[in-house]
Short mmCIF file of C-alpha atoms in Angstrom, two decimals:
data_model
loop_
_atom_site.label_atom_id
_atom_site.label_comp_id
_atom_site.label_asym_id
_atom_site.label_seq_id
_atom_site.Cartn_x
_atom_site.Cartn_y
_atom_site.Cartn_z
CA ARG A 1 101.36 100.76 84.40
CA ARG A 2 103.52 102.34 87.11
CA SER A 3 102.64 101.57 90.71
CA ILE A 4 101.67 104.10 93.33
CA LEU A 5 104.63 104.59 95.65
CA SER A 6 105.22 105.29 99.32
CA GLY A 7 107.67 107.97 100.40
CA LEU A 8 111.11 107.07 101.70
CA LYS A 9 111.63 105.64 105.16
CA THR A 10 114.99 106.46 106.71
CA GLY A 11 114.67 104.65 110.03
CA PHE A 12 116.25 107.69 111.71
CA ASN A 13 115.12 111.01 110.27
CA GLU A 14 117.36 113.13 112.47
CA ALA A 15 120.41 111.94 110.56
CA PHE A 16 119.14 112.23 107.01
CA TYR A 17 116.99 115.38 107.16
CA VAL A 18 118.84 118.72 107.26
CA GLU A 19 118.00 122.34 106.60
CA SER A 20 119.94 124.64 104.29
CA PRO A 21 122.50 125.96 106.83
CA SER A 22 123.66 122.41 107.67
CA ARG A 23 123.71 121.41 104.00
CA ASP A 24 125.62 124.52 103.03
CA ALA A 25 128.22 123.90 105.73
CA MET A 26 128.80 120.37 104.47
CA LEU A 27 129.05 121.61 100.88
CA THR A 28 131.55 124.27 101.87
CA ALA A 29 133.72 121.60 103.49
CA ASP A 30 133.27 119.18 100.60
CA PRO A 31 131.67 120.41 97.33
CA ASN A 32 131.74 116.86 95.93
CA CYS A 33 128.90 115.80 98.25
CA GLU A 34 126.31 118.03 96.54
CA PRO A 35 124.64 115.15 94.60
CA LEU A 36 123.77 113.44 97.90
CA PHE A 37 121.40 116.26 98.89
CA LYS A 38 117.86 116.22 97.48
CA ARG A 39 115.13 118.72 98.17
CA PHE A 40 112.33 116.90 99.88
CA LEU A 41 108.75 117.44 100.98
CA ARG A 42 107.04 116.51 104.20
CA GLY A 43 103.34 115.72 104.24
CA ARG A 44 102.58 119.22 105.50
CA ASP A 45 104.31 120.73 102.43
CA VAL A 46 101.82 119.13 100.00
CA LYS A 47 99.10 121.63 99.12
CA ARG A 48 96.33 121.80 96.53
CA TRP A 49 97.79 121.69 92.99
CA VAL A 50 101.33 122.48 94.10
CA SER A 51 103.69 121.87 97.00
CA VAL A 52 105.55 124.45 99.07
CA TRP A 53 109.15 123.50 99.76
CA GLY A 54 109.99 124.03 103.44
CA ASP A 55 113.81 124.36 103.24
CA GLN A 56 114.24 120.65 103.89
CA TRP A 57 117.01 118.52 102.37
CA HIS A 58 117.28 114.76 102.36
CA ILE A 59 120.68 113.08 102.39
CA VAL A 60 120.06 110.29 99.89
CA ILE A 61 122.58 107.45 99.87
CA PRO A 62 120.81 104.48 98.26
CA SER A 63 121.79 101.01 99.38
CA SER A 64 124.70 99.33 97.60
CA GLN A 65 122.03 96.85 96.52
CA ASN A 66 120.58 99.60 94.28
CA ARG A 67 123.64 101.56 93.27
CA THR A 68 127.35 100.97 92.94
CA TRP A 69 129.36 103.26 95.23
CA PRO A 70 133.15 103.46 95.55
CA TRP A 71 132.79 101.40 98.75
CA SER A 72 130.21 98.89 97.47
CA ASP A 73 132.75 96.14 96.72
CA ALA A 74 134.89 96.61 99.81
CA THR A 75 136.04 93.38 101.46
CA ASN A 76 134.71 94.41 104.90
CA GLU A 77 132.77 97.20 106.59
CA ALA A 78 135.84 98.93 108.01
CA GLU A 79 137.32 99.25 104.55
CA ALA A 80 133.96 100.41 103.14
CA GLU A 81 133.62 103.11 105.80
CA ALA A 82 137.16 104.34 105.18
CA ILE A 83 136.31 104.74 101.49
CA PHE A 84 133.03 106.49 102.35
CA ALA A 85 134.89 108.86 104.70
CA SER A 86 137.47 109.74 102.06
CA THR A 87 134.85 110.12 99.30
CA TYR A 88 132.38 112.31 101.23
CA PRO A 89 134.18 113.45 104.40
CA SER A 90 131.67 116.06 105.59
CA VAL A 91 128.64 113.80 105.15
CA HIS A 92 130.51 110.95 106.83
CA ALA A 93 131.30 113.19 109.80
CA HIS A 94 127.66 114.27 110.01
CA LEU A 95 126.30 110.71 109.94
CA LYS A 96 129.04 109.37 112.20
CA ARG A 97 127.52 111.30 115.10
CA CYS A 98 124.40 109.11 114.69
CA GLU A 99 126.20 105.83 114.08
CA GLN A 100 124.62 103.80 116.86
CA PRO A 101 120.97 104.58 116.07
CA LEU A 102 121.73 104.19 112.36
CA ARG A 103 123.19 100.75 113.02
CA GLY A 104 120.09 99.80 114.98
CA ARG A 105 117.67 100.56 112.15
CA GLN A 106 115.60 97.93 110.41
CA ASP A 107 115.36 100.29 107.43
CA LYS A 108 119.00 100.46 106.41
CA GLY A 109 121.09 99.44 103.42
CA LYS A 110 124.11 97.19 103.15
CA TYR A 111 126.04 99.58 105.40
CA TRP A 112 124.85 101.64 108.37
CA TRP A 113 125.14 104.97 106.49
CA GLU A 114 123.00 103.84 103.56
CA LEU A 115 119.22 103.96 103.08
CA ARG A 116 117.31 100.75 102.72
CA ALA A 117 117.06 98.96 99.39
CA CYS A 118 114.48 100.61 97.13
CA ASP A 119 113.85 100.11 93.41
CA TYR A 120 112.19 103.43 92.68
CA TYR A 121 114.58 106.22 93.70
CA GLY A 122 114.47 107.50 90.11
CA ASP A 123 110.69 107.98 90.23
CA PHE A 124 111.06 110.76 92.79
CA GLU A 125 113.04 112.81 90.28
CA ARG A 126 110.41 112.53 87.52
CA PRO A 127 107.09 114.43 87.23
CA LYS A 128 104.58 113.08 89.72
CA ILE A 129 101.40 113.67 91.70
CA ILE A 130 101.77 113.78 95.49
CA VAL A 131 99.16 113.46 98.25
CA GLN A 132 99.44 113.42 102.03
CA CYS A 133 98.90 110.11 103.84
CA ILE A 134 96.38 111.85 106.07
CA ALA A 135 94.16 114.28 104.18
CA TYR A 136 92.12 117.08 105.69
CA TYR A 137 91.47 118.80 102.38
CA SER A 138 91.31 117.92 98.69
CA GLN A 139 95.03 118.43 98.07
CA PHE A 140 96.79 116.59 95.28
CA ALA A 141 99.94 118.39 94.14
CA PHE A 142 101.83 118.23 90.85
CA ASP A 143 105.61 118.17 91.17
CA THR A 144 108.08 118.66 88.35
CA ALA A 145 111.00 119.79 90.54
CA GLY A 146 112.22 116.31 91.43
CA HIS A 147 111.41 116.56 95.12
CA TYR A 148 111.83 113.48 97.25
CA VAL A 149 109.08 112.81 99.80
CA ASN A 150 109.04 111.17 103.19
CA ASN A 151 106.71 108.42 104.34
CA LYS A 152 103.97 110.92 105.21
CA ALA A 153 103.17 111.30 101.52
CA ILE A 154 102.28 109.06 98.58
CA VAL A 155 103.55 109.42 95.02
CA ILE A 156 101.65 108.68 91.81
CA PRO A 157 104.38 108.58 89.12
CA THR A 158 102.69 110.39 86.24
CA ASP A 159 102.67 113.72 84.41
CA ASP A 160 98.98 113.36 83.51
CA LEU A 161 97.29 116.68 84.34
CA TYR A 162 93.91 115.18 83.48
CA LEU A 163 94.35 112.71 86.33
CA LEU A 164 95.46 115.53 88.64
CA ALA A 165 92.30 117.49 87.82
CA ILE A 166 90.06 114.49 88.48
CA LEU A 167 91.74 113.77 91.81
CA ASN A 168 91.30 117.39 92.93
CA SER A 169 87.62 117.41 91.95
CA ARG A 170 84.68 117.70 94.32
CA VAL A 171 83.35 114.34 93.07
CA ILE A 172 86.52 112.55 94.19
CA TRP A 173 86.47 114.39 97.53
CA TRP A 174 82.86 113.21 97.97
CA ILE A 175 83.92 109.60 97.28
CA VAL A 176 87.04 109.84 99.45
CA ASN A 177 84.95 110.97 102.41
CA ARG A 178 82.70 107.92 102.01
CA THR A 179 85.27 105.23 101.28
CA PHE A 180 88.50 106.16 103.07
CA GLN A 181 89.02 105.49 106.76
CA HIS A 182 88.21 108.44 109.02
CA MET A 183 90.90 109.34 111.56
CA LYS A 184 90.79 111.60 114.59
CA ASP A 185 90.40 115.35 114.04
CA GLU A 186 88.46 114.70 110.80
CA GLY A 187 91.50 113.45 108.92
CA LEU A 188 91.16 110.77 106.24
CA SER A 189 93.66 107.94 105.86
CA VAL A 190 94.83 107.86 102.24
CA ASP A 191 95.31 104.14 101.84
CA VAL A 192 97.09 103.09 98.65
CA GLN A 193 94.60 100.29 97.92
CA PHE A 194 91.61 102.67 98.12
CA LEU A 195 93.51 105.31 96.17
CA LYS A 196 94.08 102.86 93.33
CA ARG A 197 90.33 102.23 93.06
CA LEU A 198 89.19 105.84 92.68
CA PRO A 199 87.29 106.29 89.40
CA VAL A 200 88.83 108.17 86.50
CA PRO A 201 86.19 108.70 83.79
CA GLY A 202 87.07 108.09 80.18
CA VAL A 203 86.25 111.12 78.01
CA GLY A 204 86.70 112.31 74.44
CA GLU A 205 89.95 113.92 73.38
CA THR A 206 88.48 117.43 73.21
CA LEU A 207 87.16 117.41 76.78
CA ARG A 208 90.31 115.73 78.07
CA SER A 209 92.43 118.40 76.39
CA GLU A 210 90.34 121.21 77.91
CA ILE A 211 90.65 119.70 81.39
CA GLN A 212 94.40 119.18 81.01
CA SER A 213 94.88 122.73 79.79
CA LEU A 214 92.92 124.27 82.66
CA ALA A 215 94.75 122.10 85.20
CA GLY A 216 98.05 123.27 83.74
CA GLU A 217 96.95 126.90 84.01
CA ILE A 218 95.95 126.38 87.64
CA VAL A 219 99.29 124.75 88.49
CA ALA A 220 101.13 127.66 86.87
CA ALA A 221 98.93 130.24 88.58
CA SER A 222 99.25 128.50 91.95
CA ASN A 223 103.02 128.94 91.76
CA SER A 224 102.71 132.69 91.29
CA PRO A 225 102.22 135.48 93.87
CA THR A 226 98.88 136.34 92.23
CA ALA A 227 97.37 132.87 92.73
CA SER A 228 94.39 134.15 94.73
CA ILE A 229 93.40 136.44 91.86
CA TYR A 230 93.51 134.01 88.96
CA THR A 231 92.85 130.53 90.33
CA PRO A 232 89.19 130.92 91.48
CA SER A 233 87.81 131.53 87.98
CA LEU A 234 90.03 128.81 86.53
CA GLU A 235 88.84 126.31 89.15
CA MET A 236 85.20 127.16 88.49
CA ARG A 237 85.68 126.58 84.76
CA LEU A 238 87.50 123.33 85.48
CA ASN A 239 84.73 122.16 87.81
CA ASP A 240 82.14 122.60 85.04
CA ARG A 241 84.15 120.39 82.69
CA ILE A 242 84.85 117.74 85.29
CA MET A 243 81.14 117.47 86.05
CA ARG A 244 80.66 116.84 82.34
CA ALA A 245 83.41 114.21 82.45
CA PHE A 246 81.64 112.29 85.20
CA ALA A 247 78.35 112.58 83.27
CA LEU A 248 76.25 112.91 86.41
CA THR A 249 72.49 112.97 85.95
CA GLU A 250 70.51 115.89 87.38
CA ALA A 251 69.40 113.65 90.27
CA GLU A 252 72.99 112.67 91.00
CA GLN A 253 74.09 116.29 90.92
CA ASP A 254 71.33 117.14 93.39
CA ILE A 255 72.57 114.39 95.72
CA LEU A 256 76.12 115.64 95.40
CA ILE A 257 75.22 119.22 96.26
CA SER A 258 72.90 118.27 99.12
CA SER A 259 75.42 115.94 100.75
CA LEU A 260 78.72 117.74 100.33
CA PRO A 261 81.36 116.56 102.80
CA PRO A 262 83.23 119.00 105.04
CA ARG A 263 85.79 121.15 103.25
CA ASP A 264 84.39 120.52 99.79
CA PRO A 265 86.99 122.13 97.50
CA ILE A 266 84.54 124.17 95.40
CA SER A 267 82.66 125.39 98.48
CA GLU A 268 86.00 126.33 100.06
CA LEU A 269 86.88 128.22 96.89
CA ALA A 270 83.53 130.02 96.88
CA SER A 271 84.14 131.03 100.50
CA VAL A 272 87.47 132.57 99.56
CA VAL A 273 85.85 134.47 96.68
CA LEU A 274 83.16 135.85 98.99
CA VAL A 275 85.67 136.93 101.60
CA ASN A 276 87.80 138.66 98.99
CA ALA A 277 84.82 140.35 97.37
CA ASP A 278 82.72 141.30 100.39
CA GLU A 279 85.02 140.87 103.39
CA ALA A 280 82.24 138.72 104.80
CA ARG A 281 82.54 135.31 106.40
CA PRO A 282 80.17 132.78 104.73
CA GLN A 283 77.70 130.89 106.85
CA PRO A 284 78.37 127.14 107.22
CA ARG A 285 76.03 124.72 105.47
CA THR A 286 73.34 123.22 107.67
CA ASP A 287 71.45 121.14 105.09
CA ARG A 288 73.95 118.37 104.33
CA GLN A 289 72.23 115.04 103.95
CA SER A 290 73.37 111.54 103.40
CA GLY A 291 72.97 110.37 99.84
CA ASN A 292 73.93 107.73 97.36
CA LEU A 293 75.72 109.31 94.44
CA GLY A 294 75.68 107.15 91.34
CA VAL A 295 79.47 107.47 90.87
CA ASN A 296 81.19 104.52 92.46
CA ILE A 297 84.58 102.92 92.26
CA GLN A 298 83.62 100.96 89.17
CA ARG A 299 82.22 103.87 87.18
CA GLY A 300 84.39 105.02 84.28
CA ASN A 301 86.76 102.88 82.28
CA HIS A 302 89.98 103.71 84.08
CA ASP A 303 91.28 103.86 87.62
CA VAL A 304 93.94 106.00 89.29
CA GLN A 305 96.76 103.58 88.56
CA SER A 306 96.08 103.42 84.82
#
């Protein structure tokens, strides 16, 4: 069982976050520093099913407590910095301009130019599910590109597309709206402890395989320029199978439909389909009621962290 992870905290983002022109300039001056730059995602870059990279790079220099660098065994900081400057001169020059605020961080490594100690740097480079810390929509993204994320996003280290499909379902969005803390502007705080307790129904291998396959098709389609053409029908087919996975009774389904929370993902999808088909804006629902859906955090024989 792999734990749900928080994104990286730098303690001073201005030093460690750069866009492509700054990265390219440092690489031109010193090609050896390329491994220090990792594509990374902000919370706003995490969308439904996939993320959209926003030309952001993270300078990642793990603490000497996590990795052995040429300067890790230096006898003093002055010697360590001299080795750092000779090993990666352009990155050293970039970070040197921020030395004082970097020294003042609580979140720093053994030396002022390093990130704080962290045992899970490698998990960012593996397949994973990502979600924003404050959610306005049902938006869990699958990432296979090894993006790093900042502390405005949460990482579930898994390549399980079945889990991704469940998390992006309308049932989970219904539960999230009733169990997660509501923030201002209708945002929902995605707390790790509540996230761990979301229900993941156990199903037979055939249904699981169908759900995984459809989720994979949606991820692939979402990464293409024709996403708006192909994803609606795929999502509708997936929704039918996920409703079967949760095994809701007719009464429970009635409660679900009559008490949909704002921005229900399937309703949002239906709105897009109507606009595309008829160029008409759908009328907002006025009949939402409170209800007690029979799916709770104990239902099913797995949870998100399984």
